[in-house]
Short mmCIF file of C-alpha atoms in Angstrom, two decimals:
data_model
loop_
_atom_site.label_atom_id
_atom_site.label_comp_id
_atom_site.label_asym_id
_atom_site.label_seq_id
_atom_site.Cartn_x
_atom_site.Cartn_y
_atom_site.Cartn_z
CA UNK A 1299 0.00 0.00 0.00
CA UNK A 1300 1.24 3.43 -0.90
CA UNK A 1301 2.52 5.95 1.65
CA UNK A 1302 0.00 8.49 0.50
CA UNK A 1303 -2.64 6.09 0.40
CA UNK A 1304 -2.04 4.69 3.98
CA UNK A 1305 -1.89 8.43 5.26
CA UNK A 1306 -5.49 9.07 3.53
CA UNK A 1307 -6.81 5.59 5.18
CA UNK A 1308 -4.94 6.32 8.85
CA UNK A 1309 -6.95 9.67 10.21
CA UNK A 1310 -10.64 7.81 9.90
CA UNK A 1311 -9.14 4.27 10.78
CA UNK A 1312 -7.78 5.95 14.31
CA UNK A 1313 -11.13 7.92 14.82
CA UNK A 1314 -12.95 4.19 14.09
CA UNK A 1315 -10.56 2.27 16.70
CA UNK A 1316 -10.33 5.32 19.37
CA UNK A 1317 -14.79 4.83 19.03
CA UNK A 1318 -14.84 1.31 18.46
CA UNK A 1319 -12.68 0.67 21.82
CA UNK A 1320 -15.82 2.33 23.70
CA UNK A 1321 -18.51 1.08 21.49
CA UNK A 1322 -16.76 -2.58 21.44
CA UNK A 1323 -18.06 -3.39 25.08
CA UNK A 1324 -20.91 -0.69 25.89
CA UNK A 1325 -23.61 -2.99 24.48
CA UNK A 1326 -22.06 -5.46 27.02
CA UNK A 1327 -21.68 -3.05 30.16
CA UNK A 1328 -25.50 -2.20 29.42
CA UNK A 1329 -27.03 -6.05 29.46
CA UNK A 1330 -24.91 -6.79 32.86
CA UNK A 1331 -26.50 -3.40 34.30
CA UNK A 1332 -29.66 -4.30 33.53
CA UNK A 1333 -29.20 -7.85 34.84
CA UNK A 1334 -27.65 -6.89 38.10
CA UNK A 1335 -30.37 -4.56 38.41
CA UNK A 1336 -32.44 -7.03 38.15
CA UNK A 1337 -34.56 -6.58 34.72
CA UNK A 1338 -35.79 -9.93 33.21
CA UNK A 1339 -34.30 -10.82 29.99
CA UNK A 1340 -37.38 -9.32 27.68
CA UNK A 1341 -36.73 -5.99 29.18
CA UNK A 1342 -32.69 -6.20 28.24
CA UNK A 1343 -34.03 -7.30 24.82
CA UNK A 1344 -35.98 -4.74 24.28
CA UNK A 1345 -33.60 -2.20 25.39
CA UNK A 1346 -30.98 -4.01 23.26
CA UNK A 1347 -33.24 -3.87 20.13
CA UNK A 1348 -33.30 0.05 20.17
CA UNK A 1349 -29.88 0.08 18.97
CA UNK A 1350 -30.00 -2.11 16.21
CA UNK A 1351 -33.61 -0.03 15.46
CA UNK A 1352 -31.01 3.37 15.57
CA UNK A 1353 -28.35 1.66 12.93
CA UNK A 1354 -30.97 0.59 10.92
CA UNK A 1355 -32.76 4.23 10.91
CA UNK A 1356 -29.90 6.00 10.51
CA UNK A 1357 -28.86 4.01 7.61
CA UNK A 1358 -31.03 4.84 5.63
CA UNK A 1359 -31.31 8.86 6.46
CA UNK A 1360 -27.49 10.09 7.31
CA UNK A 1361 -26.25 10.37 4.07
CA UNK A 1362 -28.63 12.86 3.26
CA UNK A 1363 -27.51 14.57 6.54
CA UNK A 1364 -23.82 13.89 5.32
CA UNK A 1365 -24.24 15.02 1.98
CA UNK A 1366 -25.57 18.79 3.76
CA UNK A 1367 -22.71 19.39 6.19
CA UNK A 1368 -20.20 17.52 5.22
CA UNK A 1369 -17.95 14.91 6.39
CA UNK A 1370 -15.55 16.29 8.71
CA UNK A 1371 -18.40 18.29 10.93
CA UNK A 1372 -20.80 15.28 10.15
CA UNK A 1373 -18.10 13.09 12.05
CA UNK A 1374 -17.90 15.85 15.36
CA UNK A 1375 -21.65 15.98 15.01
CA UNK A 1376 -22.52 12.28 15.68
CA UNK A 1377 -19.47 11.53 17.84
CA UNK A 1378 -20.54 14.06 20.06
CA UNK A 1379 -24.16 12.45 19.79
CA UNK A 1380 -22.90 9.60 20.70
CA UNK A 1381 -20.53 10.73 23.91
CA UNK A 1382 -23.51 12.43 25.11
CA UNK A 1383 -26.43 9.65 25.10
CA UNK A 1384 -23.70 7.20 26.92
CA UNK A 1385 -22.82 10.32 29.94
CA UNK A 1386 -26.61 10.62 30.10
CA UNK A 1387 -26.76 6.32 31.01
CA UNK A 1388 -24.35 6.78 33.36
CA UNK A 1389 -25.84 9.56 35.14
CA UNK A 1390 -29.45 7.83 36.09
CA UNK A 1391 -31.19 4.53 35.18
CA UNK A 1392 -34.10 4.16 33.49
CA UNK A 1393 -34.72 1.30 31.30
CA UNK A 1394 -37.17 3.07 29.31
CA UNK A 1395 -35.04 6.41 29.43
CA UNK A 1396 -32.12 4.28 28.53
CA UNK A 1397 -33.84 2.75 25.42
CA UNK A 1398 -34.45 6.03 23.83
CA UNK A 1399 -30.81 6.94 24.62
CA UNK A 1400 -29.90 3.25 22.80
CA UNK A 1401 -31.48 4.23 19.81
CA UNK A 1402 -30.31 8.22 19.49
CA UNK A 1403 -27.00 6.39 19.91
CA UNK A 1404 -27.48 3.54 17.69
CA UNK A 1405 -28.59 6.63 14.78
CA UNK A 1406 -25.26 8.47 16.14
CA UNK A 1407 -22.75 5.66 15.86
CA UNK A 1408 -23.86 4.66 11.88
CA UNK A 1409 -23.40 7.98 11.20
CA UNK A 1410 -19.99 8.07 12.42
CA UNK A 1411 -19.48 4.59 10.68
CA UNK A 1412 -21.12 5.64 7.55
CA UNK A 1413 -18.06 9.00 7.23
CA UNK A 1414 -15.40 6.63 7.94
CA UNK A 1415 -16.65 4.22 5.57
CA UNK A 1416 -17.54 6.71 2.62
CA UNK A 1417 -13.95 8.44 3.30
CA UNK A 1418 -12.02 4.96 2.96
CA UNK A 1419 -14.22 4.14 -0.08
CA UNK A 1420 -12.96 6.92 -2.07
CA UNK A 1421 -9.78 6.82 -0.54
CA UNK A 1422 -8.51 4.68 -3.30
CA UNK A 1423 -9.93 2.92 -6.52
CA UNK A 1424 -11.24 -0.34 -6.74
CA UNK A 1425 -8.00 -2.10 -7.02
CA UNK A 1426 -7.35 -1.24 -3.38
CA UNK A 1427 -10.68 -1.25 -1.77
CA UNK A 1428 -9.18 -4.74 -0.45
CA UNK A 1429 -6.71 -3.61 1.56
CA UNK A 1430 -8.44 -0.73 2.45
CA UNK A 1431 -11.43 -3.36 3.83
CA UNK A 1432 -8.43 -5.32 5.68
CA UNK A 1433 -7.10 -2.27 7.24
CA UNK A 1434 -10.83 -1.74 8.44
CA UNK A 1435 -12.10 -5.08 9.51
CA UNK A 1436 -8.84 -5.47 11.55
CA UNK A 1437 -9.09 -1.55 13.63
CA UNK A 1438 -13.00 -2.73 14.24
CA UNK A 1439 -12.26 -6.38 15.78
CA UNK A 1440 -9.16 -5.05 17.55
CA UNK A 1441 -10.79 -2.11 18.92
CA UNK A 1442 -13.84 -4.60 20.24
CA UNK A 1443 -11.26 -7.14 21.68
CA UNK A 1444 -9.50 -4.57 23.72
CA UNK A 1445 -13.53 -2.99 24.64
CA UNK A 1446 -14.66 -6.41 26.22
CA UNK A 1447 -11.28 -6.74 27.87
CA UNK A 1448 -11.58 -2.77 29.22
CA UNK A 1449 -14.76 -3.85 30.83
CA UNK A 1450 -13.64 -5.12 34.03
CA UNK A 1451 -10.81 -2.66 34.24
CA UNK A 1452 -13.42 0.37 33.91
CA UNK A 1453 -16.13 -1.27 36.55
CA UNK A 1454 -14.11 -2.04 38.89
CA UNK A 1455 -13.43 1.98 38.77
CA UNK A 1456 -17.23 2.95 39.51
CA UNK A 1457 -20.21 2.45 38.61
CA UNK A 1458 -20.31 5.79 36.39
CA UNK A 1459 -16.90 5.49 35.14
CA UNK A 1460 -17.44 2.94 32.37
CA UNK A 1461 -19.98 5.36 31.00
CA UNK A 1462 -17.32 8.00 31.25
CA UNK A 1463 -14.82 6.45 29.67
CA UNK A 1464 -16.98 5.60 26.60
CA UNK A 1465 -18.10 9.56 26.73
CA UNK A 1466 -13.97 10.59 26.61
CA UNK A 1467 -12.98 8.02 24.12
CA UNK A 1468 -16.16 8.96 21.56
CA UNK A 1469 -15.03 12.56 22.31
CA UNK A 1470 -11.67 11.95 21.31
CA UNK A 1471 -12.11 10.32 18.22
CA UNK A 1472 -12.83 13.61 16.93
CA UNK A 1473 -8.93 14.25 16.99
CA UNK A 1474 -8.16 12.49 14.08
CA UNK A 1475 -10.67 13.48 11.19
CA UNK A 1476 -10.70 17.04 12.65
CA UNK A 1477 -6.74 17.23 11.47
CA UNK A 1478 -7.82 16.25 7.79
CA UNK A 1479 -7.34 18.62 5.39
CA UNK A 1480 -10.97 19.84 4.66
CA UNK A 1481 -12.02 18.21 1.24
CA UNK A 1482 -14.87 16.09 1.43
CA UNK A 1483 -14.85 12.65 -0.51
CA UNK A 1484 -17.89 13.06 -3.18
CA UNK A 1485 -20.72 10.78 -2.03
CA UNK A 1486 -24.25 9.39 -3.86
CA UNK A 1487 -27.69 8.84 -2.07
CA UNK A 1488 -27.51 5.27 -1.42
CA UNK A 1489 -30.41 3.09 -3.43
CA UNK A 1490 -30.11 -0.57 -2.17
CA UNK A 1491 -31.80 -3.24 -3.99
CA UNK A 1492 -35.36 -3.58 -2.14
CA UNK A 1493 -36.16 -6.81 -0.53
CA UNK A 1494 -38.91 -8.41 -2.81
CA UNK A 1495 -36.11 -8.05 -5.78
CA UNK A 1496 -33.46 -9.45 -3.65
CA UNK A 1497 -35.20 -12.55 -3.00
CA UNK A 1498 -35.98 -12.53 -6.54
CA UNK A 1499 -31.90 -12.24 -7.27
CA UNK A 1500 -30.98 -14.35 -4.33
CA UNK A 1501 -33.19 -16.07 -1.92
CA UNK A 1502 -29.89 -18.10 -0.02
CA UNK A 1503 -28.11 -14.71 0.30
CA UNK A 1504 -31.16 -12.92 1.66
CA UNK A 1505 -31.47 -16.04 4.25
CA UNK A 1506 -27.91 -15.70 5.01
CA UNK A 1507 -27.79 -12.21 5.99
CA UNK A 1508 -31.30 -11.90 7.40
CA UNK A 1509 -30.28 -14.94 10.29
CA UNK A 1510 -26.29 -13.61 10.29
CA UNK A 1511 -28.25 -10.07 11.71
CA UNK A 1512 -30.14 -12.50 13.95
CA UNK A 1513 -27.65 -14.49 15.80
CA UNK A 1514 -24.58 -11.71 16.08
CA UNK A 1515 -26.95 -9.12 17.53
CA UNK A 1516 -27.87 -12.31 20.05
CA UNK A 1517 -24.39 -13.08 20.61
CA UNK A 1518 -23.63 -8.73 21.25
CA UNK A 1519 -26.48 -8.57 23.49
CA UNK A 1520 -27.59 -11.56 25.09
CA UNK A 1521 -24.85 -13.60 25.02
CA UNK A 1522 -23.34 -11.62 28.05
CA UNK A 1523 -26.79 -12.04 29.88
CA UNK A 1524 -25.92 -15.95 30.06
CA UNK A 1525 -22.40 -15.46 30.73
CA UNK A 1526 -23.54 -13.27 34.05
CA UNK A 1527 -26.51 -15.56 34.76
CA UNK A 1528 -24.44 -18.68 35.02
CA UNK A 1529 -22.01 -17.51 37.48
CA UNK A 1530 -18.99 -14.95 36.05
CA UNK A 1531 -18.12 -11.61 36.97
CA UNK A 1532 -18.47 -8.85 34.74
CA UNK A 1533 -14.47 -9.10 34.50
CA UNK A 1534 -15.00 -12.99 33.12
CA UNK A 1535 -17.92 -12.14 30.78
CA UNK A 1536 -15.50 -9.30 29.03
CA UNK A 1537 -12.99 -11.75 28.89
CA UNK A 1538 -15.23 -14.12 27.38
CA UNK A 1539 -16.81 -11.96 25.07
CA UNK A 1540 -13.47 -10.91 23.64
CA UNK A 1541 -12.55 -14.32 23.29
CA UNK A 1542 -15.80 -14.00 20.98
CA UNK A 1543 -14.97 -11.70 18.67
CA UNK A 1544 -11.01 -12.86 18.63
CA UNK A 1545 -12.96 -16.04 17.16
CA UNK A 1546 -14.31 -14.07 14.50
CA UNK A 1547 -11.20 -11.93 13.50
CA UNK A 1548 -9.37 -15.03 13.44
CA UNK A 1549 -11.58 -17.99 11.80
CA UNK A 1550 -13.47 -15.56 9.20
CA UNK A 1551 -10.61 -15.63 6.82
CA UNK A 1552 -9.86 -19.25 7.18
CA UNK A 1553 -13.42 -20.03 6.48
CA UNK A 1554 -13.62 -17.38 3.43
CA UNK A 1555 -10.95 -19.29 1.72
CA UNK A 1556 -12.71 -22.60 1.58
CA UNK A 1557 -15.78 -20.98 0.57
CA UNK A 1558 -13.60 -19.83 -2.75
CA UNK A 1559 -12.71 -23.55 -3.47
CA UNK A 1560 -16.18 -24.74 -2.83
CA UNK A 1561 -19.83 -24.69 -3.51
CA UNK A 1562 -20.85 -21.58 -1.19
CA UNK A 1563 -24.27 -22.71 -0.42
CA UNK A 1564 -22.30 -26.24 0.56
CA UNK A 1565 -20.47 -23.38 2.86
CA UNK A 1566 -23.55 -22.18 4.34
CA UNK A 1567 -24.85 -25.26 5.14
CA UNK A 1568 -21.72 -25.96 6.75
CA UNK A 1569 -21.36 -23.01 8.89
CA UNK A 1570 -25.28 -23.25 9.96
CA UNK A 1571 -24.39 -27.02 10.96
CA UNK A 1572 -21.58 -26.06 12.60
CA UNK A 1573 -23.20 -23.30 14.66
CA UNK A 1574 -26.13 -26.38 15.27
CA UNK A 1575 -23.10 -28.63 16.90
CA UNK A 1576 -21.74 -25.81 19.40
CA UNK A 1577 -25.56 -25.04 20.55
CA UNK A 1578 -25.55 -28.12 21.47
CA UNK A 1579 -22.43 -28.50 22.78
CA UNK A 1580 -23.08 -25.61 24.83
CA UNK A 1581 -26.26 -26.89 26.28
CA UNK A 1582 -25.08 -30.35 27.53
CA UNK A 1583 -21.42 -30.48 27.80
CA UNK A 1584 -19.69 -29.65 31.58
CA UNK A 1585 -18.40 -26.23 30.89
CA UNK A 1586 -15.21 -25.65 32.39
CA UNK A 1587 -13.94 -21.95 31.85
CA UNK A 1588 -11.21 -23.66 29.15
CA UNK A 1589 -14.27 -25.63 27.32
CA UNK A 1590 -16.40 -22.51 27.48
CA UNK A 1591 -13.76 -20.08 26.24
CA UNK A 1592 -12.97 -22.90 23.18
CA UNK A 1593 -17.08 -23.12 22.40
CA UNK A 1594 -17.35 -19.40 21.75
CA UNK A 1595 -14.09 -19.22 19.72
CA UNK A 1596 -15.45 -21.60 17.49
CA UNK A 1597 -18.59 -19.84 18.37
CA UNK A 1598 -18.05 -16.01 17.17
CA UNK A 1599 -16.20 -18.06 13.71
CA UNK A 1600 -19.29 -19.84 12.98
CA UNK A 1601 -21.71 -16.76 13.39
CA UNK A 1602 -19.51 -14.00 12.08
CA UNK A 1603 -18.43 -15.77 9.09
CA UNK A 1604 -22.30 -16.56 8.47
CA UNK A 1605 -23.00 -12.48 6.41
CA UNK A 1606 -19.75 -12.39 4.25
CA UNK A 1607 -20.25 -15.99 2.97
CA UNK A 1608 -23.66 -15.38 2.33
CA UNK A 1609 -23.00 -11.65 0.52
CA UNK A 1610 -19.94 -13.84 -1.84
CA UNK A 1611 -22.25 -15.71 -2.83
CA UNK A 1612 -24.98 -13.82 -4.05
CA UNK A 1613 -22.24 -11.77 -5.63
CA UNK A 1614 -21.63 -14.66 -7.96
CA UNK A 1615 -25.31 -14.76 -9.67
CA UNK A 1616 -25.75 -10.48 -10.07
CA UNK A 1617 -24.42 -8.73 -12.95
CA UNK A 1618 -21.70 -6.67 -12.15
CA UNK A 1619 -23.86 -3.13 -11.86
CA UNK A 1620 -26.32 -4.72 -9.82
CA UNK A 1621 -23.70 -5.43 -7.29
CA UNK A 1622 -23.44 -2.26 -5.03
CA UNK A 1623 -26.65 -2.38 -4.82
CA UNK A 1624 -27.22 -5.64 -4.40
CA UNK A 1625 -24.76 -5.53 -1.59
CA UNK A 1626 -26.34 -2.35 0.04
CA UNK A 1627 -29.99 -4.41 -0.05
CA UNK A 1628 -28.20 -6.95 2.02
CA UNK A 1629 -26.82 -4.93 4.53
CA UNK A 1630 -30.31 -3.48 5.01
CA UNK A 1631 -31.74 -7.42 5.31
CA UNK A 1632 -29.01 -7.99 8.07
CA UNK A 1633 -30.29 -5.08 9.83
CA UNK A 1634 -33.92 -5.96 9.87
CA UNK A 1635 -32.53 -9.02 11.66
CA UNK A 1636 -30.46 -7.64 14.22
CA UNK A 1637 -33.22 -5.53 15.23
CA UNK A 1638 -35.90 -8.05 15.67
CA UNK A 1639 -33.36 -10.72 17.30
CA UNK A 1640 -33.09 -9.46 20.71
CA UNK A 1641 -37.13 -8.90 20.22
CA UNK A 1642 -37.38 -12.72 19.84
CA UNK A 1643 -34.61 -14.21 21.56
CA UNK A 1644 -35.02 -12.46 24.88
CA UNK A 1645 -38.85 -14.08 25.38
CA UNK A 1646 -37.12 -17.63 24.90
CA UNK A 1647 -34.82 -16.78 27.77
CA UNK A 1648 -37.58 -15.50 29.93
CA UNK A 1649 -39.32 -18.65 29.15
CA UNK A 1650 -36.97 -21.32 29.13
CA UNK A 1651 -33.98 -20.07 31.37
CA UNK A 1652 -30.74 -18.90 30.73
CA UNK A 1653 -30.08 -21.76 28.42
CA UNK A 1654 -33.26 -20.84 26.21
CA UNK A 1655 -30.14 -18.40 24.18
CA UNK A 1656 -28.73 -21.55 22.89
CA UNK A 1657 -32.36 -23.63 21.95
CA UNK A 1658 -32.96 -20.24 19.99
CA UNK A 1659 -29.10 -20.38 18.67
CA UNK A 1660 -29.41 -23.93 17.71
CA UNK A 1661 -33.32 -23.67 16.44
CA UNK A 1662 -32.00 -20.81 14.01
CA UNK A 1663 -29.15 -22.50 12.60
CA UNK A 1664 -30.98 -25.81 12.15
CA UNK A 1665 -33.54 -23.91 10.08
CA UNK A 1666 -30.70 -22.01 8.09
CA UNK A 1667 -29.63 -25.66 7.02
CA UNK A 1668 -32.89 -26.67 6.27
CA UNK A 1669 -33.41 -23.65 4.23
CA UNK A 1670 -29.51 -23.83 2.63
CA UNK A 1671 -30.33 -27.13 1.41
CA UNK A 1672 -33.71 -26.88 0.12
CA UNK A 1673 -32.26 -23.98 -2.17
CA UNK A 1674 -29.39 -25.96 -3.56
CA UNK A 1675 -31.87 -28.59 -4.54
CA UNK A 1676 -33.94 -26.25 -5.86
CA UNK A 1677 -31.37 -24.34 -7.52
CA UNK A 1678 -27.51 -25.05 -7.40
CA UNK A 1679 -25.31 -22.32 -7.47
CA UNK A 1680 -22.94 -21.08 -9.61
CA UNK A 1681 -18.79 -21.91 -8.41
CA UNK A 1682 -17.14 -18.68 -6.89
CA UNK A 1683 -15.97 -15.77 -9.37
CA UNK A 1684 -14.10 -14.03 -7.25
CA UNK A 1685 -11.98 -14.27 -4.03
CA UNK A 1686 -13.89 -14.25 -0.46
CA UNK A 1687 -13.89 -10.39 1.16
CA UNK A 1688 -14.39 -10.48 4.77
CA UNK A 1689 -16.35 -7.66 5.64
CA UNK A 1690 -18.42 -5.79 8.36
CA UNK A 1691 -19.81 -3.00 6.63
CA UNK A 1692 -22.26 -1.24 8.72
CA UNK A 1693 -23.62 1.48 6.13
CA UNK A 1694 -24.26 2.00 2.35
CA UNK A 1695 -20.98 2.95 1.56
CA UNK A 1696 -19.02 0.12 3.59
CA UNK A 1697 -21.19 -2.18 1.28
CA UNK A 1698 -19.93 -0.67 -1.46
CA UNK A 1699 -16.25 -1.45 -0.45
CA UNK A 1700 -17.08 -5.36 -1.09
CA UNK A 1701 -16.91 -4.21 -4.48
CA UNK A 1702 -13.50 -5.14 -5.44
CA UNK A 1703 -11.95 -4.82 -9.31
CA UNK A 1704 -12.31 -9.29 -8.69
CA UNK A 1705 -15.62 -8.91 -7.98
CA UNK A 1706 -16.30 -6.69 -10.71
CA UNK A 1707 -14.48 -8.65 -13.24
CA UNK A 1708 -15.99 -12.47 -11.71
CA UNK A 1709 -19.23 -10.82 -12.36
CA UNK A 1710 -18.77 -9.16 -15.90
CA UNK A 1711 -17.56 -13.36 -17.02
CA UNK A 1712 -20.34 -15.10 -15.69
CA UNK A 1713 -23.62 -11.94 -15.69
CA UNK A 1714 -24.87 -13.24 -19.48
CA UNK A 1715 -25.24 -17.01 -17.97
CA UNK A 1716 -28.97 -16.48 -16.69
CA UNK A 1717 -31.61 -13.98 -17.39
CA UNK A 1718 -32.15 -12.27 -13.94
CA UNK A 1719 -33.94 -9.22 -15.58
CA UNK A 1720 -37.13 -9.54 -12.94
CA UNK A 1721 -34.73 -8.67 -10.36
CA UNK A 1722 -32.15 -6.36 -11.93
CA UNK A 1723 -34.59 -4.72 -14.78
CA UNK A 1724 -32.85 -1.38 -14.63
CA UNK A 1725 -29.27 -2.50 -14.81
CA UNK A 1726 -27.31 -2.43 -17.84
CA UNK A 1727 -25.57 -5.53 -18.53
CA UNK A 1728 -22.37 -6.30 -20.29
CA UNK A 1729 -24.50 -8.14 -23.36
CA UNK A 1730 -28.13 -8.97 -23.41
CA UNK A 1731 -28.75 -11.81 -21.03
CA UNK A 1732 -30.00 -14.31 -23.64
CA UNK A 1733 -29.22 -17.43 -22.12
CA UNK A 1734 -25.71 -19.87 -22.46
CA UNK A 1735 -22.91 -18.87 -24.61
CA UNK A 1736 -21.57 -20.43 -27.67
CA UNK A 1737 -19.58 -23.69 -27.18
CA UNK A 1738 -16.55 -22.31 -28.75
CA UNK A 1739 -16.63 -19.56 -25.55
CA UNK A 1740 -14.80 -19.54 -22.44
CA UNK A 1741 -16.96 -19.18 -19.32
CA UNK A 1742 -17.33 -19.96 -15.31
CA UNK A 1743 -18.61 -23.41 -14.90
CA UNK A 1744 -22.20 -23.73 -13.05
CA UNK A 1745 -23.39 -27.24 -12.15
CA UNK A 1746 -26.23 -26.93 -14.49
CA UNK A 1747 -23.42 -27.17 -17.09
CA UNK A 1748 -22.00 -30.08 -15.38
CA UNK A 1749 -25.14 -31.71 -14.97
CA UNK A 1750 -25.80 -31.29 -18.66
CA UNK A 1751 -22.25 -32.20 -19.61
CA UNK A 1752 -22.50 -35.36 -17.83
CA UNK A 1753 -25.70 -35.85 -19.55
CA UNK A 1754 -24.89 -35.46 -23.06
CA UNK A 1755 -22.16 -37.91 -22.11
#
């Protein structure tokens, strides 16, 4: 990576990891306060939920807010926002007053995700957006590693000085974007694919993303419920919880590679299997702290890998202009889910016990098989055009980042294969989708072609 390109990329990377250090463990610090304060598990859902409800709002209105202001005082604006709804948690409890707060915050924090995001993305062109995505996805897990492992540290200093730290540290990751030099990146209204054509375009990718929202906002927010409920202190359960997301910085890569070599929707399955094997692990295995910390290793792998595999994949059936949007409809789909998981999950909990988290964990995942292999009956999917990108965009633009010059060029190979014009109408392809091309031409290999091959054999 170039010098000057690194020293575009470094200002909004520090802001995101100076924020993400706060943000990494607040959703944790508020499910432990509400336990210890005795709330059932509905009420933490609930509260929970309002974030997810404020990322998914304000994902769909901040650019517009963005494209008014700017991005250096749309950065101050929202991290300010955001320093101020956590002061105001630590200054009185309410859970209702602290749901409202959840969700101004939750419309804060995507805004400051969607300027860092938009800045990287025109940072460089697309032959970079890569390393650009590395750079990001490795700030945001390492700045939510050393959150959860903060978490102890910061209550054991007060019961307001978590809160206070989180304030300081979203306050201070002003610092770095307000020392850019003030030219705005130039950014487009965002105009994601809407659902009913997404399912059209890609049913298994919509499923993917829609339970990947589902389970990681359980594992964020309720996760540290059980950890609290079965015995740890909240030093343990940040412990634990970074041992969570170290599983999913670490096995997402892994797991991206052998979806590249593979039939993806063989992938899902797998991962959605795999997820179905630690639920159950977790529910009737002796859990000794070392078997517990291994469990959610494997754990925050299986779930986190879950969106990315499911995004590759329904990048290799859309044409190569449908795919920022395409990626941008997904994003939205994964929201939807983290919003209503906590909403769900948190009833089964009430109901069932602490271990009701892991009957809903292992329920989810079974269906997600279920559903993964009906749709490769149904319909077998094409083999990868392009290399794996693990990502965790969390606005418009950071979808847009998946969209590497592989991607771009995968899709442009393989777009005239099938005629997806119900879904992708008003996108011009490379030639008019008309159906297979002629034997003498070179082309990605689907396993309708094999099928047929084999066939005319």
């Amino acid at each position: 990576m170039s010098r000057q390109l690194l020293a575009m990329a470094l200002a909004p990377l520090l802001g995101l990891f100076i924020l993400g250090i706060g943000n990494g463990f607040l959703a944790t610090l508020i499910t432990v306060r509400l336990d210890a304060a005795g709330e059932s598990a509905t009420v933490i859902g609930i509260v929970s939920s309002a974030y997810f409800i404020g990322l998914a709002l304000g994902a769909m209105v901040n650019d517009r807010l963005l494209l008014r202001i700017g991005h250096i005082r749309a950065y101050g604006s929202f991290a300010s926002l955001v320093a101020v709804t956590v002061l105001l948690q630590g200054l009185f409890f309410d859970p209702w007053a602290w749901f409202a707060l959840r969700l101004v915050g939750g419309w804060a924090t995507v805004g400051v995700y969607l300027v860092i995001e938009s800045w990287l993305l025109t940072a460089g062109d697309q032959k970079v957006r890569g390393r650009l995505l590395a750079l990001y996805m490795i700030s945001l897990y390492a700045a939510g590693v050393v959150g959860q492992l903060l978490l102890g540290v910061t209550n054991a200093m007060g019961v307001t000085a978590p809160f206070m730290v989180i304030g300081l540290l979203a306050s201070l990751s002003v610092l770095p974007m307000a020392m850019i030099p003030r030219v705005s990146p130039i950014m487009e209204h965002a105009e994601p694919l809407p659902p009913h054509r997404l399912i059209t375009l890609t049913p298994t990718g919509v499923m993917g993303s829609l339970g990947s929202g589902m389970v990681v906002a359980a594992a964020y927010t309720l996760l540290p419920l059980y950890l609290q409920r079965i015995g740890m202190s909240v030093s343990q359960v940040g412990q634990m919880m970074a041992v969570v997301i170290m599983g999913a910085m670490l096995l997402q890569y892994p797991i991206g590679r052998w979806s590249d070599r593979h039939d993806r929707q063989m992938v899902l399955i797998g991962i959605s299997g795999f997820c179905v094997l630690i639920s159950a692990a977790m529910l009737w295995l002796p859990l000794s702290t070392l078997v517990l910390g291994a469990l959610l290793f494997l754990l925050g792998g299986g779930v986190f890998a879950l969106y990315p595999v499911a995004v590759s994949h329904a990048a290799d059936r859309a044409p190569a202009g449908a795919l920022v949007r395409m990626s941008q409809g997904l994003l939205l789909i994964n929201s939807i889910g983290a919003t209503i998981s906590p909403l769900l999950i948190s009833p089964v909990m009430t109901a069932m016990g602490d271990a009701g988290l892991f009957w809903a964990f292992g329920s989810l995942s079974l269906f997600l098989v279920a559903f993964f292999s009906w749709r490769r009956h149904v319909r077998p999917a094409p083999l990868p055009v392009a290399p794996f990108t693990p990502t965790t965009p969390m606005t418009a633009a950071g979808a847009e980042l998946v969209v590497t010059e592989e991607l771009l060029q995968g899709a442009l190979e393989h777009e005239y294969l099938e005629d997806l014009s119900d879904a992708v109408w008003d996108v011009d392809a490379v030639e008019p989708v008309v159906g297979p091309p002629a034997e003498d031409e070179s082309h990605i290999t689907f396993y309708d072609d094999v099928e047929q091959s084999a066939v005319r054999k």
